[in-house]
PDB file of C-alpha atoms in Angstrom:
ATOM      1  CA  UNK T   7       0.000   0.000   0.000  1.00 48.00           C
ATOM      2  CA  UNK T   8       1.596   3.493  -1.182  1.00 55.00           C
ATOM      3  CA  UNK T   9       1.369   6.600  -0.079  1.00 64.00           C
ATOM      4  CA  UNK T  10      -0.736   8.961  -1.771  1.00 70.00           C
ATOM      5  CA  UNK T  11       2.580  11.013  -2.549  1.00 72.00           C
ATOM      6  CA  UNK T  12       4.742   8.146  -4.353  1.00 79.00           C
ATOM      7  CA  UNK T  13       5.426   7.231  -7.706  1.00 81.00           C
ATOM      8  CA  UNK T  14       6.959   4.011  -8.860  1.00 83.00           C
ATOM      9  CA  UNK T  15       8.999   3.937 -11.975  1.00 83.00           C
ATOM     10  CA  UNK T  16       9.567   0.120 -13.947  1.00 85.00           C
ATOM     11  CA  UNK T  17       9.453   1.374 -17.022  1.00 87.00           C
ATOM     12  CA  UNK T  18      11.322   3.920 -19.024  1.00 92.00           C
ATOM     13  CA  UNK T  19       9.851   7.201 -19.944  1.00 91.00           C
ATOM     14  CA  UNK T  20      10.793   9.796 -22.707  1.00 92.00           C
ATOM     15  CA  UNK T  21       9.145  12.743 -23.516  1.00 91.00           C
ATOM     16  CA  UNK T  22       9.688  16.191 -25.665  1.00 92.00           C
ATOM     17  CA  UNK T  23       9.101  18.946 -23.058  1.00 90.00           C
ATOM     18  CA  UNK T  24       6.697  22.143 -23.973  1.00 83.00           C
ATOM     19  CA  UNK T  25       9.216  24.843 -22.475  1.00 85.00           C
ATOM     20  CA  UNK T  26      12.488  24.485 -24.855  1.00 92.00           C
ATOM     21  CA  UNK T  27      14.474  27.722 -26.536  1.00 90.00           C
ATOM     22  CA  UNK T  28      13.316  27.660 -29.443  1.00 85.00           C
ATOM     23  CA  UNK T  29      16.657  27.135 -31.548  1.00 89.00           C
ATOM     24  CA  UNK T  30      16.250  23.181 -30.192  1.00 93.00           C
ATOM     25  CA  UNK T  31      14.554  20.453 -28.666  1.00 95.00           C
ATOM     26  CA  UNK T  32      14.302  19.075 -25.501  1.00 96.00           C
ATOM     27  CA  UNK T  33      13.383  15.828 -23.653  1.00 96.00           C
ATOM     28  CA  UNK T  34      12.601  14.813 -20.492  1.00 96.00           C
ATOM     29  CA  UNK T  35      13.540  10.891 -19.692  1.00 95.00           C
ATOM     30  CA  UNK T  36      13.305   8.728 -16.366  1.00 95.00           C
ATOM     31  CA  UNK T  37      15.537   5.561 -16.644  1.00 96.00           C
ATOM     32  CA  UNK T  38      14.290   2.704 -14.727  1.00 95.00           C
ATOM     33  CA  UNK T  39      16.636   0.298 -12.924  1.00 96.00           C
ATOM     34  CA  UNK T  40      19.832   2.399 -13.371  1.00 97.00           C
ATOM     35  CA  UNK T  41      22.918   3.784 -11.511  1.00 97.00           C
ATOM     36  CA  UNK T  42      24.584   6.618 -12.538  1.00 98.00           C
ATOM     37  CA  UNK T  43      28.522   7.127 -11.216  1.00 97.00           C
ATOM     38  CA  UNK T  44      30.656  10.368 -12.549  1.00 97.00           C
ATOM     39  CA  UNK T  45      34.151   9.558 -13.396  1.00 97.00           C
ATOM     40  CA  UNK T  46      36.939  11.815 -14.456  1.00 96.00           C
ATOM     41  CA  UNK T  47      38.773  11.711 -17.525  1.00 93.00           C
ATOM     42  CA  UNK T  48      42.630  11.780 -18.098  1.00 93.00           C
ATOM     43  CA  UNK T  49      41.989  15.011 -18.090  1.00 88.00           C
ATOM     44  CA  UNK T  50      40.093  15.644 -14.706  1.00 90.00           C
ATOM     45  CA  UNK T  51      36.399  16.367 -16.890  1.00 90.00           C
ATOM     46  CA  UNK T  52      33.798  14.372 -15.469  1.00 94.00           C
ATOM     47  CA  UNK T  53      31.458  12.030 -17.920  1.00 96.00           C
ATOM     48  CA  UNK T  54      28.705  10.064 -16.687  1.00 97.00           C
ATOM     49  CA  UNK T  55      28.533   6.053 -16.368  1.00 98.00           C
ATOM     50  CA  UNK T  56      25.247   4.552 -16.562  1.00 98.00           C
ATOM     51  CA  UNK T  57      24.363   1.011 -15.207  1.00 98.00           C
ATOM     52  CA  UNK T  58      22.158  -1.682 -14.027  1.00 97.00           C
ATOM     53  CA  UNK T  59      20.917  -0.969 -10.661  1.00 96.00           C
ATOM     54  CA  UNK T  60      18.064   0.088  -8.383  1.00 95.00           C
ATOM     55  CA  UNK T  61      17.726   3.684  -9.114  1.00 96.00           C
ATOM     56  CA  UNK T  62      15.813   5.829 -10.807  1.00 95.00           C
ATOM     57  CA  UNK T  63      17.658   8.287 -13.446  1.00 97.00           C
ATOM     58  CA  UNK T  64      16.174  11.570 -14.391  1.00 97.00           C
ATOM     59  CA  UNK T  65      18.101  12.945 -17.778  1.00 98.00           C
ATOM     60  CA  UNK T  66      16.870  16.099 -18.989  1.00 97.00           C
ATOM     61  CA  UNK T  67      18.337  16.801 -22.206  1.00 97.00           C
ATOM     62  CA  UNK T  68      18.816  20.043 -24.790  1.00 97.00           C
ATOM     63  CA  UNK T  69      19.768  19.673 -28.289  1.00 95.00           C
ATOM     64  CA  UNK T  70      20.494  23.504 -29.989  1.00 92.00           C
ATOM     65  CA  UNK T  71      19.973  22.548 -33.945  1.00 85.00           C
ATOM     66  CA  UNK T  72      23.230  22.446 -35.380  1.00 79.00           C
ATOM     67  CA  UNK T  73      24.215  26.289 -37.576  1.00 72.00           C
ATOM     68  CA  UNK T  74      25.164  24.148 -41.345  1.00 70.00           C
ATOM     69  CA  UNK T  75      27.513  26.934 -41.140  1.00 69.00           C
ATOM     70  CA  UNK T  76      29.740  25.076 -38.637  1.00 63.00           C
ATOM     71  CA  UNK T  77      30.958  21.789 -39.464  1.00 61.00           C
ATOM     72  CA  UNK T  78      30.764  21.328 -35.851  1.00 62.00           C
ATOM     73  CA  UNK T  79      28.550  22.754 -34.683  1.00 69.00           C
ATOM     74  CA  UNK T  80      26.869  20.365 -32.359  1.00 82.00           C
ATOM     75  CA  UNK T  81      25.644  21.786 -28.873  1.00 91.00           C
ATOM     76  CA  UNK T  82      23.705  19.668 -25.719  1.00 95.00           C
ATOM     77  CA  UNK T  83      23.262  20.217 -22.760  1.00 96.00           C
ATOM     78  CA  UNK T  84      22.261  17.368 -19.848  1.00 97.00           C
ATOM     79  CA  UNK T  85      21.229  17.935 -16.640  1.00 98.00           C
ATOM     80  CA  UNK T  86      21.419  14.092 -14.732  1.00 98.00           C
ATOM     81  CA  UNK T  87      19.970  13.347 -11.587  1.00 98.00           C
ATOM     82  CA  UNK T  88      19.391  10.342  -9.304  1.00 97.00           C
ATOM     83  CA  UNK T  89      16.138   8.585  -7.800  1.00 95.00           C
ATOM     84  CA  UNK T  90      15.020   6.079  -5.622  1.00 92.00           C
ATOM     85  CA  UNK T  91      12.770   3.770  -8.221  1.00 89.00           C
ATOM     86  CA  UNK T  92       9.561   5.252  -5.790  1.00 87.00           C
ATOM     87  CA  UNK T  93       9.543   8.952  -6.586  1.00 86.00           C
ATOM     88  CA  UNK T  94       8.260  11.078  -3.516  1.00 86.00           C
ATOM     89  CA  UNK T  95       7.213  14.345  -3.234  1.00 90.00           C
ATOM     90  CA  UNK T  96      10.473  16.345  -2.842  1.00 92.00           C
ATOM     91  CA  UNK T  97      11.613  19.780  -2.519  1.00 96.00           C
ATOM     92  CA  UNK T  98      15.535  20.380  -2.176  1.00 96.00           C
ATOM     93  CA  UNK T  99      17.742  23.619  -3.039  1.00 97.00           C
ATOM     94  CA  UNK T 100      21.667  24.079  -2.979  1.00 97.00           C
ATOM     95  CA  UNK T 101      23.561  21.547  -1.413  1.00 96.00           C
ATOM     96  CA  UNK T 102      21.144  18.979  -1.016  1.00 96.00           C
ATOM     97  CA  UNK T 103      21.174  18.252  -4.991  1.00 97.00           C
ATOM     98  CA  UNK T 104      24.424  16.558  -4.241  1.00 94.00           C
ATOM     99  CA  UNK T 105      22.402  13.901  -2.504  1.00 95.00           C
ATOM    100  CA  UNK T 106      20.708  13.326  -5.244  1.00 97.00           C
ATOM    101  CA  UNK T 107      23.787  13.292  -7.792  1.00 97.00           C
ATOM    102  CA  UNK T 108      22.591  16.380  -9.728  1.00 98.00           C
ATOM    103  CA  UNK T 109      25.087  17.080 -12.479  1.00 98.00           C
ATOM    104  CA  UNK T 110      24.938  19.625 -15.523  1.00 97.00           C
ATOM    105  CA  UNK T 111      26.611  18.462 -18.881  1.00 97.00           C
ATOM    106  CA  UNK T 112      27.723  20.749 -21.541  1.00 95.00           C
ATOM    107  CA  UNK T 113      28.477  18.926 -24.729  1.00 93.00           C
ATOM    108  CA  UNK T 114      30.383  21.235 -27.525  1.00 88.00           C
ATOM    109  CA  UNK T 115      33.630  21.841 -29.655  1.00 80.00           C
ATOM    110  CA  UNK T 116      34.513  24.972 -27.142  1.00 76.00           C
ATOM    111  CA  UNK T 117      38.091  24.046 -25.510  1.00 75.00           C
ATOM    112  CA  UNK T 118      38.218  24.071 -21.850  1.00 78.00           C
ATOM    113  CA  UNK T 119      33.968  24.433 -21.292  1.00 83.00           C
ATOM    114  CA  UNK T 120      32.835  21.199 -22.038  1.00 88.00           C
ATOM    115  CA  UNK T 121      32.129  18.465 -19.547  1.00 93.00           C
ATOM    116  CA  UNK T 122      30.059  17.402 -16.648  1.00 96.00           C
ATOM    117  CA  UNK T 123      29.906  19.769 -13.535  1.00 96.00           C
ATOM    118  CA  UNK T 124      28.018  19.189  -9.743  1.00 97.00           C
ATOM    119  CA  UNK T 125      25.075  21.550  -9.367  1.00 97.00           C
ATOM    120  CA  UNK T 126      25.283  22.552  -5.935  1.00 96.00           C
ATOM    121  CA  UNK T 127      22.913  26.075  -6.708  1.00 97.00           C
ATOM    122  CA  UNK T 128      19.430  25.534  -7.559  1.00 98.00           C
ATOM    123  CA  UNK T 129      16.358  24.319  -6.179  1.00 98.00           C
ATOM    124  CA  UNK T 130      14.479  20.967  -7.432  1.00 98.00           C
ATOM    125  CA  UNK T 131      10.824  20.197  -6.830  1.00 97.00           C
ATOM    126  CA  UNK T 132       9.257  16.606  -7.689  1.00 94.00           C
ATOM    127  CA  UNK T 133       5.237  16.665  -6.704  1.00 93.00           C
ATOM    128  CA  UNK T 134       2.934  13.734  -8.064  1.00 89.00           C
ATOM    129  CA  UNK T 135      -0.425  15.233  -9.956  1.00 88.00           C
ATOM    130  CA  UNK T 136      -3.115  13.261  -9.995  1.00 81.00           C
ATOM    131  CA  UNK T 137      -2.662   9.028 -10.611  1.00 81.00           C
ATOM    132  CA  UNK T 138       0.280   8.962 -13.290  1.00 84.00           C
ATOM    133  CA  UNK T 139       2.130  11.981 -13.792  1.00 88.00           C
ATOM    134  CA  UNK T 140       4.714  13.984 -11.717  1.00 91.00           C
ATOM    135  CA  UNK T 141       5.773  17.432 -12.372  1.00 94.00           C
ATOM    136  CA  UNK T 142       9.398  18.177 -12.211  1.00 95.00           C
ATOM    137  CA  UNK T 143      10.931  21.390 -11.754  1.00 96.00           C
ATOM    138  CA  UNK T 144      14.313  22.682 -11.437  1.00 97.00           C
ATOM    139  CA  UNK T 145      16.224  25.806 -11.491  1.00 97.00           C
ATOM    140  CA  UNK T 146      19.579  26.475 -11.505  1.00 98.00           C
ATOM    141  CA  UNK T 147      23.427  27.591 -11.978  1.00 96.00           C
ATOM    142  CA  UNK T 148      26.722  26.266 -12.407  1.00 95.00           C
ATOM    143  CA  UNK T 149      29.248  28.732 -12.335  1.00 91.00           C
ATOM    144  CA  UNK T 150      32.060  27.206 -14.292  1.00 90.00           C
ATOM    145  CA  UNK T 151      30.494  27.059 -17.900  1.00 91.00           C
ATOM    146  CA  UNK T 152      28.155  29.224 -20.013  1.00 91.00           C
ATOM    147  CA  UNK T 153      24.831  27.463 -19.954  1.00 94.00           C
ATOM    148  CA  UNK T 154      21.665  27.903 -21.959  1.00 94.00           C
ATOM    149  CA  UNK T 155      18.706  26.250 -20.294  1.00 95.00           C
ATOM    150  CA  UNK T 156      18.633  27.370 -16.818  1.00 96.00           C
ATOM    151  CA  UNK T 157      15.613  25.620 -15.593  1.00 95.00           C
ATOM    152  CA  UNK T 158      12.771  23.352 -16.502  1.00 95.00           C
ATOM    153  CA  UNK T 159       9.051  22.681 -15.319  1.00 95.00           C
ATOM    154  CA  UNK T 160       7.687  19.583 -16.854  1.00 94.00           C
ATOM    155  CA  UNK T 161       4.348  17.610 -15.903  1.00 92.00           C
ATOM    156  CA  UNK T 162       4.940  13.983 -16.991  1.00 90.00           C
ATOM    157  CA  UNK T 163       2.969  10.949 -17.190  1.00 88.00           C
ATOM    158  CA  UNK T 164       3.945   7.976 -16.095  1.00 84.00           C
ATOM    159  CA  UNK T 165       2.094   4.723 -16.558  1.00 72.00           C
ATOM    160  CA  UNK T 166       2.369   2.296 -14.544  1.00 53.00           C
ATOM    161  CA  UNK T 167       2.848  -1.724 -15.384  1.00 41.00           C
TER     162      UNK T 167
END
């Protein structure tokens, strides 16, 4: 028996959010029955490992559309995050999002800003609505890199199986 506040996730859902800049598109995906670990790189950038496991993994994700004037011109941004697989109502700012392994990503041909960074500013609100869907909100900053999307608010449904 659950509490009227929980949300189980066994099944993997993707969807395109409504709030994107408009030079892209965005998605919103849980990850059921993942881990997610950040390792460095030889050259002390973090990058994300994802595996089997018990956890829940939120992956927000912006894709700017490529300018055909630059060959490589490719730009994403990721925010990761990670769940217990029962989502409950949650409200956390700052430091807490550590707990949750909160991470922004910025994906791009610039030298030296590219990468995967802690967010440790920001605040992060999970609330269920109504029998399937959560909304998700979060707001935030990282200091080190330029970054685009600066928050999110998403209402997503999530059926159950």
């Amino acid at each position: 028996h659950r509490s009227k506040s929980e949300v189980v996730i066994n099944t993997n859902v993707l969807v395109e959010t409504a709030n994107c800049p408009e030079n892209g598109t965005c998605t919103l995906e849980l990850m059921a029955k993942k881990s997610i670990t950040f390792k460095k790189d030889d050259f002390g950038i973090l990058y994300p490992v994802i595996s089997e496991g018990e956890k829940t993994i939120l992956k927000y994700t912006y894709n700017k559309y490529a300018s055909p004037k630059y060959q490589d011109g490719h730009y994403t941004e990721i925010v990761y995050a990670e769940f217990d697989s029962v989502l409950h109502t949650t409200s956390i700012e700052n430091k807490e999002l550590e707990q949750f392994k909160f991470h922004f990503g910025r994906l791009c041909f610039f030298k030296g800003e590219t990468g995967y960074y802690p967010i440790t500013r920001g605040k992060f609100k999970l609330e269920k609505k109504g029998k399937d869907s959560v909304r998700i909100e979060l707001n935030f900053e990282v200091g080190e890199v330029p970054q685009i999307v600066k928050d999110f608010s998403e209402i997503i449904s999530i059926k159950s199986n």
